[in-house]
Coordinates of C-alpha atoms and ligand atoms in Angstrom, one line a residue:
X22 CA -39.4 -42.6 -1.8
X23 CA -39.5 -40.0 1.4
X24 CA -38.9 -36.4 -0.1
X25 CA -38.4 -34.0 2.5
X26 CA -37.2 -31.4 -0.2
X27 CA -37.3 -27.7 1.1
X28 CA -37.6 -28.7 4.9
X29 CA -35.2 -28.0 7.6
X30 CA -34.4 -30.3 10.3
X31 CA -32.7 -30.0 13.4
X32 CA -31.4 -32.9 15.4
X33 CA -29.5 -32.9 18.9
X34 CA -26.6 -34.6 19.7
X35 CA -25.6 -35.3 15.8
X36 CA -22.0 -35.1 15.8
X37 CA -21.6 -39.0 17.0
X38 CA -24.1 -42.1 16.7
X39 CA -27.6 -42.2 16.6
X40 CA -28.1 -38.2 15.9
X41 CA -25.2 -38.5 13.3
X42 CA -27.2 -41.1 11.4
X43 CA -30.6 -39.7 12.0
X44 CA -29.0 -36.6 10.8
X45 CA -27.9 -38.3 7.4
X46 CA -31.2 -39.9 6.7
X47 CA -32.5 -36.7 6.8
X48 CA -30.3 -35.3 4.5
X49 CA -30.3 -37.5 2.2
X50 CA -34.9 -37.1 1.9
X51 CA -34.0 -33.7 1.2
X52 CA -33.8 -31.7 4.3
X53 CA -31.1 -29.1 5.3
X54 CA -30.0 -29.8 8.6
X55 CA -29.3 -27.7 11.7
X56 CA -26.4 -30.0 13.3
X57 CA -25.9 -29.3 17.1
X58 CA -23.2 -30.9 19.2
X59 CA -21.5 -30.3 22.7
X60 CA -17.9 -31.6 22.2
X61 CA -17.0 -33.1 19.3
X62 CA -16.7 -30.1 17.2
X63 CA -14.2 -32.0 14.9
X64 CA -16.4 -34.8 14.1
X65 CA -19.6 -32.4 13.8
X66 CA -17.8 -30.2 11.2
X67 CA -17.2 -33.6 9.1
X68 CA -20.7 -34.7 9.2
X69 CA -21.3 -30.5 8.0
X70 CA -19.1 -31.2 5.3
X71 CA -21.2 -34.7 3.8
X72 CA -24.1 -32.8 4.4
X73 CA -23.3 -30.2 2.2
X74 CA -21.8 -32.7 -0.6
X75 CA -25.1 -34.0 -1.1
X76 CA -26.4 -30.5 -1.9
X77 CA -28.1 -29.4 1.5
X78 CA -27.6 -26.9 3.8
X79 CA -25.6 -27.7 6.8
X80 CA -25.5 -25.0 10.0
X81 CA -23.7 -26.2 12.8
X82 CA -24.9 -25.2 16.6
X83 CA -22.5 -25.6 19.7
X84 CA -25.1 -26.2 22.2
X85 CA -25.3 -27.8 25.8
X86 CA -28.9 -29.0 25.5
X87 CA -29.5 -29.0 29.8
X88 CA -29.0 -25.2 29.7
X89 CA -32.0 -23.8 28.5
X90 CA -30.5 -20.4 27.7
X91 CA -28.2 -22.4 25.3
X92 CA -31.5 -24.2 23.7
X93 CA -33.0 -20.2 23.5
X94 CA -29.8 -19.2 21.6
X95 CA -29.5 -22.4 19.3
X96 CA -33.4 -21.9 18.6
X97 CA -32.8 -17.7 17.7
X98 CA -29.9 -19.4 15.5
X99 CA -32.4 -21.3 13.5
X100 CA -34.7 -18.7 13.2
X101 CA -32.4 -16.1 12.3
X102 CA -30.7 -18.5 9.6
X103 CA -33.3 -20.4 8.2
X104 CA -36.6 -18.5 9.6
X105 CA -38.1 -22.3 9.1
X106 CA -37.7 -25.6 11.0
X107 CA -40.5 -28.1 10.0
X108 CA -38.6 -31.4 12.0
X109 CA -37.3 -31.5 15.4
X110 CA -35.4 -35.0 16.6
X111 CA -34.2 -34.9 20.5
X112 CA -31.8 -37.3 20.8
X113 CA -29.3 -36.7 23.3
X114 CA -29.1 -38.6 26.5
X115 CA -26.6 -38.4 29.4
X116 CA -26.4 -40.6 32.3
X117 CA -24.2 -43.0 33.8
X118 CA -25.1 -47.0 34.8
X119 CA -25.4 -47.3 38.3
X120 CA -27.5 -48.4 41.0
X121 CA -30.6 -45.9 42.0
X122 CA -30.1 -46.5 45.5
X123 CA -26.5 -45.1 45.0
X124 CA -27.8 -42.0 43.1
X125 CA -27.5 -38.4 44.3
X126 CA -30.3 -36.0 44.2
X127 CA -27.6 -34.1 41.7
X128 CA -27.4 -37.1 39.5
X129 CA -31.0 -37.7 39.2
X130 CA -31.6 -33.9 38.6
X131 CA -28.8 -33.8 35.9
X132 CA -30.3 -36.9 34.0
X133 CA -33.8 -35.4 34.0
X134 CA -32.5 -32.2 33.3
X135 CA -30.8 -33.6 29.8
X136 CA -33.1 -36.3 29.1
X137 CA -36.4 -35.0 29.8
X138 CA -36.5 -31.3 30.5
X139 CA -34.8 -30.4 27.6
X140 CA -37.5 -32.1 25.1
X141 CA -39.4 -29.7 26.7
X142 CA -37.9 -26.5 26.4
X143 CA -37.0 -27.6 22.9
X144 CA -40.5 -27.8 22.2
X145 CA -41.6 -25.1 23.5
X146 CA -38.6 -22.8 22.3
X147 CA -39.5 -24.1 18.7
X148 CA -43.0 -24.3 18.8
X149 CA -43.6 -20.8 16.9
X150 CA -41.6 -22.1 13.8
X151 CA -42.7 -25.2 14.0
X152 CA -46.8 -24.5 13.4
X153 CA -45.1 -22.4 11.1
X154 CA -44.3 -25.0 9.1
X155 CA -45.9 -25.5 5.5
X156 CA -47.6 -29.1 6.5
X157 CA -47.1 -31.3 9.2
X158 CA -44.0 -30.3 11.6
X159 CA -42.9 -33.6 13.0
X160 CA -40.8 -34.1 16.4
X161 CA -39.2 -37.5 17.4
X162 CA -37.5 -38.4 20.6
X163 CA -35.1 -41.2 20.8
X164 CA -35.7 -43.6 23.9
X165 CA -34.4 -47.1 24.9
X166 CA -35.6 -50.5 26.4
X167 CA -35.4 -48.7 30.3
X168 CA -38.6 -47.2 29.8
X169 CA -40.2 -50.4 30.2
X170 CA -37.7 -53.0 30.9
X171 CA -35.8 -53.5 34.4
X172 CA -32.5 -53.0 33.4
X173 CA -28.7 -53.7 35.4
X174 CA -27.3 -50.4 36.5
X175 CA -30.2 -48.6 34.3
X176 CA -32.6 -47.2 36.3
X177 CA -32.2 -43.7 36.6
X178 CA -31.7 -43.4 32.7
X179 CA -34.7 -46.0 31.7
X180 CA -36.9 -43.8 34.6
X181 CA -35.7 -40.6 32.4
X182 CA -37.0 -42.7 29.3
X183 CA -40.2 -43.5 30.9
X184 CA -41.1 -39.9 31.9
X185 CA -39.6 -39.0 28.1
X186 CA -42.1 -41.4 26.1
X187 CA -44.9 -39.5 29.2
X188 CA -43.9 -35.8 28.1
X189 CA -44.1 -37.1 24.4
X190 CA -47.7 -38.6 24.4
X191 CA -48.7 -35.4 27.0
X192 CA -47.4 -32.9 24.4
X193 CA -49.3 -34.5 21.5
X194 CA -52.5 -33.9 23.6
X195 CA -51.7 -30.6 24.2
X196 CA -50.4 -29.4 20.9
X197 CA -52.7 -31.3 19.0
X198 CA -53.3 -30.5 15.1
X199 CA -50.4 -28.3 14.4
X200 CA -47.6 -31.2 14.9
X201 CA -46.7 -34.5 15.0
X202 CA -44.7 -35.9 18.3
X203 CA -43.7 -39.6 18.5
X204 CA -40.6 -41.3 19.7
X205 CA -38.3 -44.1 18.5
X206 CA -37.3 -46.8 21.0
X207 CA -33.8 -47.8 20.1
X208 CA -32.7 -51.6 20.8
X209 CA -29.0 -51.8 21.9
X210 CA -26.8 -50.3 19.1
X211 CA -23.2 -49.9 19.4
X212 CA -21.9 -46.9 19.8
X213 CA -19.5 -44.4 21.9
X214 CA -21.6 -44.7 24.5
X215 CA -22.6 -48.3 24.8
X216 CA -19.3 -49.7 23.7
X217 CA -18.0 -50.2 27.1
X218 CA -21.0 -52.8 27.9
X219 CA -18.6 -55.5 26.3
X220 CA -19.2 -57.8 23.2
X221 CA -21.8 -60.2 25.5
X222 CA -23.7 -57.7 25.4
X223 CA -24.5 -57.0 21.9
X224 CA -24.4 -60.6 21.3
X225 CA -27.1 -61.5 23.7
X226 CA -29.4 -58.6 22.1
X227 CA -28.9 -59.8 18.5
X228 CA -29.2 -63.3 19.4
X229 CA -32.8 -62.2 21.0
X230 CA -33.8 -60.2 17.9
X231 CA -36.4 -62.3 15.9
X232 CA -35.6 -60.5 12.3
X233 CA -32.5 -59.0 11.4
X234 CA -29.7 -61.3 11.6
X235 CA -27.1 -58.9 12.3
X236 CA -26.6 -56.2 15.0
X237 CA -29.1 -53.6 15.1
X238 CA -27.3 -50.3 13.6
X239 CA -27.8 -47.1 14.0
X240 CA -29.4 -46.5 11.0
X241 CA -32.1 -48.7 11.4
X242 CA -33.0 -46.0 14.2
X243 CA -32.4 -43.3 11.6
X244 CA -34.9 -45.5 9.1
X245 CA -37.8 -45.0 11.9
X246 CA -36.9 -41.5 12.7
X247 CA -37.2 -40.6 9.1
X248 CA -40.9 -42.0 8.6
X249 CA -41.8 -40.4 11.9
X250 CA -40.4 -37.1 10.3
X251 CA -42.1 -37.8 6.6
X252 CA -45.9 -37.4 5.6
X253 CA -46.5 -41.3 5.8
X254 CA -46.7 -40.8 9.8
X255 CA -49.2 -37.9 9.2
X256 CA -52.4 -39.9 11.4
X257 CA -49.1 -41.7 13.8
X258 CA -49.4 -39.5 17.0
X259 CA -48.1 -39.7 20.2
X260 CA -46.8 -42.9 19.6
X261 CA -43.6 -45.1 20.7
X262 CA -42.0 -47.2 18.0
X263 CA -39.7 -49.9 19.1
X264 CA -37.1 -51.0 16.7
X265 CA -35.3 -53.5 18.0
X266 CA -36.0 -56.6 16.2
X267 CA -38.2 -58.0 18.1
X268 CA -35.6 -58.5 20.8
X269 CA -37.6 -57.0 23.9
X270 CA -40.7 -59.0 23.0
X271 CA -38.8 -61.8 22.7
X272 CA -39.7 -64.4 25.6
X273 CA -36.7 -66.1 27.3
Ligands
NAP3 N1 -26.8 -46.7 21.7 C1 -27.8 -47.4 22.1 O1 -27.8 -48.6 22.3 C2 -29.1 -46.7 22.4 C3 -30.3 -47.5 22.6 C4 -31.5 -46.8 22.8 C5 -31.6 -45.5 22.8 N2 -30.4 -44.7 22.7 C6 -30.6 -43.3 22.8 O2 -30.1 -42.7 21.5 C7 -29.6 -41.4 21.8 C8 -28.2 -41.3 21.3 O3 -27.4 -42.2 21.9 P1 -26.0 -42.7 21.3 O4 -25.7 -44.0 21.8 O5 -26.0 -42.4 19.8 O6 -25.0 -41.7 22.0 P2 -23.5 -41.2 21.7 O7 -22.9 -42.0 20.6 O8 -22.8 -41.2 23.0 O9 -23.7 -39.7 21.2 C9 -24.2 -38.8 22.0 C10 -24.4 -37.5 21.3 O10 -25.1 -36.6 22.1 C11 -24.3 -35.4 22.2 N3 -24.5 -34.8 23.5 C12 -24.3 -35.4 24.7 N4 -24.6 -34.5 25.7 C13 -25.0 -33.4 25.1 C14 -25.5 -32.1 25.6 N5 -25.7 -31.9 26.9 N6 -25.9 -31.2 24.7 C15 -25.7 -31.4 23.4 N7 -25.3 -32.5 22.8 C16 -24.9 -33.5 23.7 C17 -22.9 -35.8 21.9 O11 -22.2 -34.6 21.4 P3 -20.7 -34.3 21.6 O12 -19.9 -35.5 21.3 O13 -20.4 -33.2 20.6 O14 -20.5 -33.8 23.0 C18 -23.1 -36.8 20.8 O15 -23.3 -36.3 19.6 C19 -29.8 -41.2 23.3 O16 -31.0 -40.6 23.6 C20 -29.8 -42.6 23.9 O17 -30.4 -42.8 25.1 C21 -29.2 -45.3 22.5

């Protein structure tokens, strides 16, 4: 069993999906969570509330993570609250599908801004708690399939995954012995923001996945994220994990 007892985690983007369930997992090893969302303020006051039933702590952090004065204020949040953070998971992910020949300098700037900038200013904002950390302090960053797939309507989001997985491995290098960095690359899992790519969709993906036999879930992400976040990834470093079934190794 993963005890993550006496740490304190905080994950982006946890009021919906992937970050909601990476969020629980966490929680439930042990770890009080810092929960930060944008809009869904309802929904990120629920998950607070099973958070807190299962005996953690639960802080909730309105927080647009493309602004990096609001990643400086949710950062002097944690430290002001908790004076610890020991796990970092940068999950959120904007972007629209559409073709990069009919993308605007603003829309490619925006994407990077959210998808890869911020993982950086997160880092770098946290970094002082984070070697802080009694241990290993663990980061994880969630990408997808466009990082090294070609992708319909994908391309500016996968190049944003690409450059994410980069900044991952070029932050391990640089930060070396103080903390862990890796990141999770999700398979297609349905969610808010998926849901519109239509039933085909998810049934092509689980029909390619060699092990499973049912959809991939968010919580099989949240299954990675928490060994990425727990002493058993100690020596794993700088390192993409695909979990996806075996669906993009799968030959046609
Ligand atoms: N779903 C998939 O198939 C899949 C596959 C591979 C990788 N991924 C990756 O997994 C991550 C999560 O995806 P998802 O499908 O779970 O998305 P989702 O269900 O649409 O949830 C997105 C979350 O991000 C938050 N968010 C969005 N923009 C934000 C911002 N600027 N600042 C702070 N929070 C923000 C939302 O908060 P509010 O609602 O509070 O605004 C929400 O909690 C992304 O990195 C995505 O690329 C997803």
């Amino acid at each position: 069993m993963i005890d993550l007892g006496g740490r304190v985690a905080l994950v982006t983007g946890s009021s919906r999906g992937i970050g909601r369930a990476c969020a629980l997992r966490l929680a439930q090893a042990g770890c009080d969570l810092v929960l930060n969302y944008l809009n869904s303020g309802v929904e990120a006051r629920q998950l607070a509330e099973e958070v807190r039933q299962m005996g953690r702590r639960a802080a909730l952090v309105k927080a647009d993570v493309s602004e990096p004065e609001d990643i400086e204020a949710m950062l002097a949040f944690v430290q002001n609250q908790f004076a610890q953070l020991d796990i970092l998971v940068s999950n959120v992910a904007t972007g629209a599908f559409r073709p990069l020949l009919s993308t605007s300098t603003q829309q490619f700037n925006s994407v990077m801004g959210t998808n890869v900038m911020a993982m950086l200013h997160l880092v770098r904002g946290a970094l002082p708690l984070l070697e802080r950390s009694q241990g290993r302090a663990k980061v994880v960053a969630i990408s997808s399939h466009g990082s090294d797939q070609a992708l319909s309507h994908y391309g500016l989001i996968g190049a944003s995954k690409a450059a994410l997985e980069a900044l991952t491995r070029h932050l391990a290098l640089e930060i070396q012995q103080k903390v862990n960095l890796n990141v999770v690359l999700a398979g297609l899992v349905e969610t808010d923001s998926t849901r519109m790519l239509g039933t085909e969709a998810f049934r092509a993906h689980t029909s390619r996945m060699m092990v499973g036999g049912r959809p991939l879930q968010a919580d099989d992400v949240a299954n990675a994220v928490l060994f990425l976040c727990s002493p058993l990834s100690d020596l794993v470093q700088g390192q993409t994990l695909v979990v996806d079934g075996g669906a993009g190794i799968h030959g046609s």
